[in-house]
Amino acid sequence: MPTSTSPDAAAGADRHERRDRYDLAVIGAGPAGLAGAVAAADRGLRCALLDAGARPGGQYYRHPAPELGAARPDRLHHHWSTFTALADRLAAHRQAGRIRLLSDHHVFLLEADPAGGGTDAADRPHWRLHASTGERTSQLTAAAVLLATGAYERQLPFPGWTLPGVVTAGGAQAMLKAGLVLPGRRIVVAGSGPLLLAAAASLTAAGARVPAVVEAGDYLGYARRPGVLAAVPGKLGEGVTHGVALARHAVRLHRASAVVEAHGTERVTAVTVARLDADWRPVPGTERRIACDALAVGHGLVPQLELATELGAETRPVPDGTLALRVDARQRTTVPGLWAAGETCGVGGAELALAEGELAALAIAGDPQPPVALLARRRRLRGFAELMAAAHRPGAGWPGWLRPDTEVCRCEEVPAQRITEAVEELGATDARTVKLLTRAGMGWCQGRMCGPAVAVLAGMSEPSADRRPLSCPVRLGELAQLP
Amino acid sequence: MRRTPASLAAAEPGPAHTIEFDGRPIPALPGQSIAAALWAQGILAWRSTRIAGRPRGAFCGIGACYDCLATVDGQPNQRTCLLPAAPGTTVTTQEGHGRADLDLA
Ligand code: FES
């Protein structure tokens, strides 16, 4: 990744070079991280804001490269003005030297700084962050860290999911928002979770034909908790907006259904959709074929926690079957000096992430009492997030759509059969053992694509925290540069 | 007129330049990643897997899955969804581990 083009390298960097030490380091420049960094800088904290992407915004506010000359990037987004307001505040703070933005920086290791000393309050140890730019590593220290690393998409394998033209729902969104491209002209959208409706709406707006949205969960689950729904009218409005847009484009919504196979040899040409029972087992005889030249698929999001769990931070189970960081009312994790906001605390969307980022910043800046309205907003949105999570939790029967030769691990090309053998014949009882016996999850992506599926196939009913010493692949040459 | 991503975002990019994919010229818009430039031409695969030799291309689009690897300017295992398509970039389909030159297989 290029780093020399980072505006900081030219402009404000010299102001910081003497002292790579900050009051706060924010990891992730999506909604939570942006809100946290600007709120902390508003209160006078010197912040470093690190992000793996080329431009701030994270996956949610991902936008076209400036060279693409997009006059209306707002049409690719909801609430674009929220982002531009944050971006303006960020620019002002960078100008004033209160925030240093480090784009193209992937933080792969977070450690208590041995040279930190105890000059700060007890819950403010010094942290040392190691980031990779793909070519070199850089280090900085900070008194407090706000983890806003977001989430990645959960994938459940099915026959044909490795065919070209099958892409993640978030990936289709990301390529559209950043590169103004589509994977095909007739795109089926499938999986589970509210991201699907948003993806389908933006794909159709961009000129794709979406013959079907296939949702494995059942939206009726939401209706069982009318009180929680009524507390977040904005969320209902969003759902209705997407619904209306999709109806206008004659998009069919298949509920309690899944794509159980993608067909094609060199690329996807059609998918088979089947009804699911309450456990997500395909119901025989309900299959129908839908022609398409692309499939955008995803089963919700998994919080990205490695940096925190490696430090021993406690997690909590979320109703969608994932783990999130356990935080207190002020966004503190169980590790002193480490704070978290947004999807790392449980997937809940941009609005919640913004509120949590701000709450964390206020607490880190030492505000004794957070604004009541902000606390109330977080409570309402968190309540909705938990309801949403429950409605889209994968049922235990989804492995029913696998075939023995279905690849589960894309990187190492490990078929389902080999994993079943590891469990049934070799006695593996957890994902780690399966991994060692089959190489599933040992490839390039380090199990990010197959991890949740392998855990289920290994018979683990509860998710377990991912612990890995480095949060992304780092070149040996870069590691050798570590002090 | 048919709606496109560019028309939706009212994009007026600078003139397209050319990259090379497996020896043939491919137009790319300034600011696009290599993967995006290939998608724009309807190209979805630019790698074959190590074991079964199956075609792969971009899957996650954000640098997490490593399915979009290709040989770029002679360097194997480059994530094309992250790399900008700079003028004159050469991209070649990556076969297997992309280290045919080392004779490791
Ligand atoms: S498409 Fe997943 S890393 Fe490039």
PDB file of C-alpha atoms in Angstrom, chain A residues 237-360:
ATOM      1  CA  GLY A 237     -37.703   4.254   8.701  1.00  0.00           C
ATOM      2  CA  GLU A 238     -34.472   2.905   7.222  1.00  0.00           C
ATOM      3  CA  GLY A 239     -36.025  -0.524   6.758  1.00  0.00           C
ATOM      4  CA  VAL A 240     -39.074   0.987   5.086  1.00  0.00           C
ATOM      5  CA  THR A 241     -36.911   3.128   2.786  1.00  0.00           C
ATOM      6  CA  HIS A 242     -34.985   0.071   1.626  1.00  0.00           C
ATOM      7  CA  GLY A 243     -38.220  -1.894   1.306  1.00  0.00           C
ATOM      8  CA  VAL A 244     -39.817   0.762  -0.882  1.00  0.00           C
ATOM      9  CA  ALA A 245     -36.707   1.065  -3.064  1.00  0.00           C
ATOM     10  CA  LEU A 246     -36.585  -2.683  -3.539  1.00  0.00           C
ATOM     11  CA  ALA A 247     -40.297  -2.953  -4.292  1.00  0.00           C
ATOM     12  CA  ARG A 248     -39.899  -0.278  -6.959  1.00  0.00           C
ATOM     13  CA  HIS A 249     -37.242  -2.385  -8.642  1.00  0.00           C
ATOM     14  CA  ALA A 250     -39.381  -5.530  -8.395  1.00  0.00           C
ATOM     15  CA  VAL A 251     -36.884  -7.233  -6.078  1.00  0.00           C
ATOM     16  CA  ARG A 252     -38.341 -10.377  -4.509  1.00  0.00           C
ATOM     17  CA  LEU A 253     -37.620 -10.981  -0.863  1.00  0.00           C
ATOM     18  CA  HIS A 254     -37.432 -14.670   0.036  1.00  0.00           C
ATOM     19  CA  ARG A 255     -37.668 -15.038   3.816  1.00  0.00           C
ATOM     20  CA  ALA A 256     -36.480 -18.134   5.706  1.00  0.00           C
ATOM     21  CA  SER A 257     -34.574 -19.233   2.619  1.00  0.00           C
ATOM     22  CA  ALA A 258     -30.956 -19.641   1.579  1.00  0.00           C
ATOM     23  CA  VAL A 259     -28.810 -20.035  -1.476  1.00  0.00           C
ATOM     24  CA  VAL A 260     -27.819 -23.683  -1.101  1.00  0.00           C
ATOM     25  CA  GLU A 261     -25.731 -23.882  -4.267  1.00  0.00           C
ATOM     26  CA  ALA A 262     -24.071 -21.619  -6.801  1.00  0.00           C
ATOM     27  CA  HIS A 263     -23.789 -23.068 -10.306  1.00  0.00           C
ATOM     28  CA  GLY A 264     -21.200 -22.520 -13.013  1.00  0.00           C
ATOM     29  CA  THR A 265     -17.736 -23.665 -14.004  1.00  0.00           C
ATOM     30  CA  GLU A 266     -15.627 -20.597 -14.703  1.00  0.00           C
ATOM     31  CA  ARG A 267     -18.030 -18.210 -13.007  1.00  0.00           C
ATOM     32  CA  VAL A 268     -21.442 -18.217 -11.388  1.00  0.00           C
ATOM     33  CA  THR A 269     -24.358 -18.507 -13.813  1.00  0.00           C
ATOM     34  CA  ALA A 270     -27.232 -19.383 -11.463  1.00  0.00           C
ATOM     35  CA  VAL A 271     -28.044 -20.186  -7.860  1.00  0.00           C
ATOM     36  CA  THR A 272     -30.389 -22.640  -6.190  1.00  0.00           C
ATOM     37  CA  VAL A 273     -32.554 -21.202  -3.437  1.00  0.00           C
ATOM     38  CA  ALA A 274     -34.305 -23.449  -0.914  1.00  0.00           C
ATOM     39  CA  ARG A 275     -36.686 -22.802   1.962  1.00  0.00           C
ATOM     40  CA  LEU A 276     -35.249 -23.379   5.429  1.00  0.00           C
ATOM     41  CA  ASP A 277     -36.923 -24.866   8.455  1.00  0.00           C
ATOM     42  CA  ALA A 278     -36.681 -23.130  11.828  1.00  0.00           C
ATOM     43  CA  ASP A 279     -33.185 -24.597  12.320  1.00  0.00           C
ATOM     44  CA  TRP A 280     -32.039 -23.438   8.868  1.00  0.00           C
ATOM     45  CA  ARG A 281     -32.133 -26.970   7.450  1.00  0.00           C
ATOM     46  CA  PRO A 282     -33.060 -26.856   3.745  1.00  0.00           C
ATOM     47  CA  VAL A 283     -36.560 -28.220   3.162  1.00  0.00           C
ATOM     48  CA  PRO A 284     -36.373 -30.887   0.403  1.00  0.00           C
ATOM     49  CA  GLY A 285     -38.474 -30.177  -2.656  1.00  0.00           C
ATOM     50  CA  THR A 286     -38.499 -26.402  -2.200  1.00  0.00           C
ATOM     51  CA  GLU A 287     -35.485 -25.691  -4.418  1.00  0.00           C
ATOM     52  CA  ARG A 288     -35.765 -23.210  -7.244  1.00  0.00           C
ATOM     53  CA  ARG A 289     -33.125 -21.992  -9.629  1.00  0.00           C
ATOM     54  CA  ILE A 290     -32.490 -18.310 -10.276  1.00  0.00           C
ATOM     55  CA  ALA A 291     -30.269 -17.204 -13.149  1.00  0.00           C
ATOM     56  CA  CYS A 292     -27.677 -14.558 -12.264  1.00  0.00           C
ATOM     57  CA  ASP A 293     -24.127 -13.524 -13.108  1.00  0.00           C
ATOM     58  CA  ALA A 294     -23.137 -12.599  -9.567  1.00  0.00           C
ATOM     59  CA  LEU A 295     -24.087 -13.426  -5.995  1.00  0.00           C
ATOM     60  CA  ALA A 296     -23.457 -11.113  -3.057  1.00  0.00           C
ATOM     61  CA  VAL A 297     -23.610 -13.115   0.154  1.00  0.00           C
ATOM     62  CA  GLY A 298     -23.000 -12.598   3.863  1.00  0.00           C
ATOM     63  CA  HIS A 299     -24.363 -13.764   7.215  1.00  0.00           C
ATOM     64  CA  GLY A 300     -23.987 -10.737   9.381  1.00  0.00           C
ATOM     65  CA  LEU A 301     -20.874  -9.337  10.978  1.00  0.00           C
ATOM     66  CA  VAL A 302     -18.349 -10.629  13.486  1.00  0.00           C
ATOM     67  CA  PRO A 303     -16.723  -8.084  15.821  1.00  0.00           C
ATOM     68  CA  GLN A 304     -12.991  -7.793  15.278  1.00  0.00           C
ATOM     69  CA  LEU A 305     -11.440  -8.210  18.712  1.00  0.00           C
ATOM     70  CA  GLU A 306      -8.037  -9.824  18.358  1.00  0.00           C
ATOM     71  CA  LEU A 307      -6.027  -6.920  19.697  1.00  0.00           C
ATOM     72  CA  ALA A 308      -8.119  -6.879  22.879  1.00  0.00           C
ATOM     73  CA  THR A 309      -8.566 -10.612  23.457  1.00  0.00           C
ATOM     74  CA  GLU A 310      -4.832 -11.075  23.054  1.00  0.00           C
ATOM     75  CA  LEU A 311      -4.503  -8.790  26.087  1.00  0.00           C
ATOM     76  CA  GLY A 312      -7.022 -10.887  27.994  1.00  0.00           C
ATOM     77  CA  ALA A 313     -10.009  -8.543  27.638  1.00  0.00           C
ATOM     78  CA  GLU A 314     -13.277 -10.196  28.657  1.00  0.00           C
ATOM     79  CA  THR A 315     -15.930 -10.890  26.053  1.00  0.00           C
ATOM     80  CA  ARG A 316     -19.677 -11.391  26.178  1.00  0.00           C
ATOM     81  CA  PRO A 317     -21.876 -13.588  23.969  1.00  0.00           C
ATOM     82  CA  VAL A 318     -24.180 -11.699  21.577  1.00  0.00           C
ATOM     83  CA  PRO A 319     -27.537 -13.214  20.521  1.00  0.00           C
ATOM     84  CA  ASP A 320     -26.330 -13.586  16.913  1.00  0.00           C
ATOM     85  CA  GLY A 321     -23.784 -16.182  18.041  1.00  0.00           C
ATOM     86  CA  THR A 322     -20.755 -13.894  18.023  1.00  0.00           C
ATOM     87  CA  LEU A 323     -18.594 -12.556  20.824  1.00  0.00           C
ATOM     88  CA  ALA A 324     -18.181  -8.875  21.621  1.00  0.00           C
ATOM     89  CA  LEU A 325     -16.001  -7.043  24.099  1.00  0.00           C
ATOM     90  CA  ARG A 326     -17.480  -6.564  27.534  1.00  0.00           C
ATOM     91  CA  VAL A 327     -17.562  -2.852  28.325  1.00  0.00           C
ATOM     92  CA  ASP A 328     -18.971  -0.854  31.226  1.00  0.00           C
ATOM     93  CA  ALA A 329     -21.320   2.113  31.070  1.00  0.00           C
ATOM     94  CA  ARG A 330     -18.436   4.333  29.959  1.00  0.00           C
ATOM     95  CA  GLN A 331     -17.071   1.981  27.275  1.00  0.00           C
ATOM     96  CA  ARG A 332     -14.184   0.671  29.403  1.00  0.00           C
ATOM     97  CA  THR A 333     -13.069  -2.865  28.611  1.00  0.00           C
ATOM     98  CA  THR A 334     -11.895  -5.109  31.439  1.00  0.00           C
ATOM     99  CA  VAL A 335      -8.283  -4.203  30.594  1.00  0.00           C
ATOM    100  CA  PRO A 336      -7.232  -0.985  32.349  1.00  0.00           C
ATOM    101  CA  GLY A 337      -6.585   1.841  29.896  1.00  0.00           C
ATOM    102  CA  LEU A 338      -8.262   0.031  27.014  1.00  0.00           C
ATOM    103  CA  TRP A 339     -11.611   1.321  25.739  1.00  0.00           C
ATOM    104  CA  ALA A 340     -13.851   0.064  22.977  1.00  0.00           C
ATOM    105  CA  ALA A 341     -16.678   1.482  20.888  1.00  0.00           C
ATOM    106  CA  GLY A 342     -18.878   0.491  17.981  1.00  0.00           C
ATOM    107  CA  GLU A 343     -19.091  -2.967  16.470  1.00  0.00           C
ATOM    108  CA  THR A 344     -16.334  -4.321  18.727  1.00  0.00           C
ATOM    109  CA  CYS A 345     -18.907  -4.062  21.545  1.00  0.00           C
ATOM    110  CA  GLY A 346     -21.518  -5.944  19.482  1.00  0.00           C
ATOM    111  CA  VAL A 347     -22.690  -5.158  15.973  1.00  0.00           C
ATOM    112  CA  GLY A 348     -25.238  -2.363  16.081  1.00  0.00           C
ATOM    113  CA  GLY A 349     -24.738   0.008  13.171  1.00  0.00           C
ATOM    114  CA  ALA A 350     -23.240   3.433  12.578  1.00  0.00           C
ATOM    115  CA  GLU A 351     -25.546   5.489  14.773  1.00  0.00           C
ATOM    116  CA  LEU A 352     -24.742   3.387  17.822  1.00  0.00           C
ATOM    117  CA  ALA A 353     -21.041   3.426  16.943  1.00  0.00           C
ATOM    118  CA  LEU A 354     -21.071   7.236  16.834  1.00  0.00           C
ATOM    119  CA  ALA A 355     -22.708   7.435  20.262  1.00  0.00           C
ATOM    120  CA  GLU A 356     -20.290   4.939  21.785  1.00  0.00           C
ATOM    121  CA  GLY A 357     -17.237   6.611  20.296  1.00  0.00           C
ATOM    122  CA  GLU A 358     -18.266   9.889  21.821  1.00  0.00           C
ATOM    123  CA  LEU A 359     -19.085   8.313  25.190  1.00  0.00           C
ATOM    124  CA  ALA A 360     -15.669   6.670  25.297  1.00  0.00           C
TER     125      ALA A 360
END
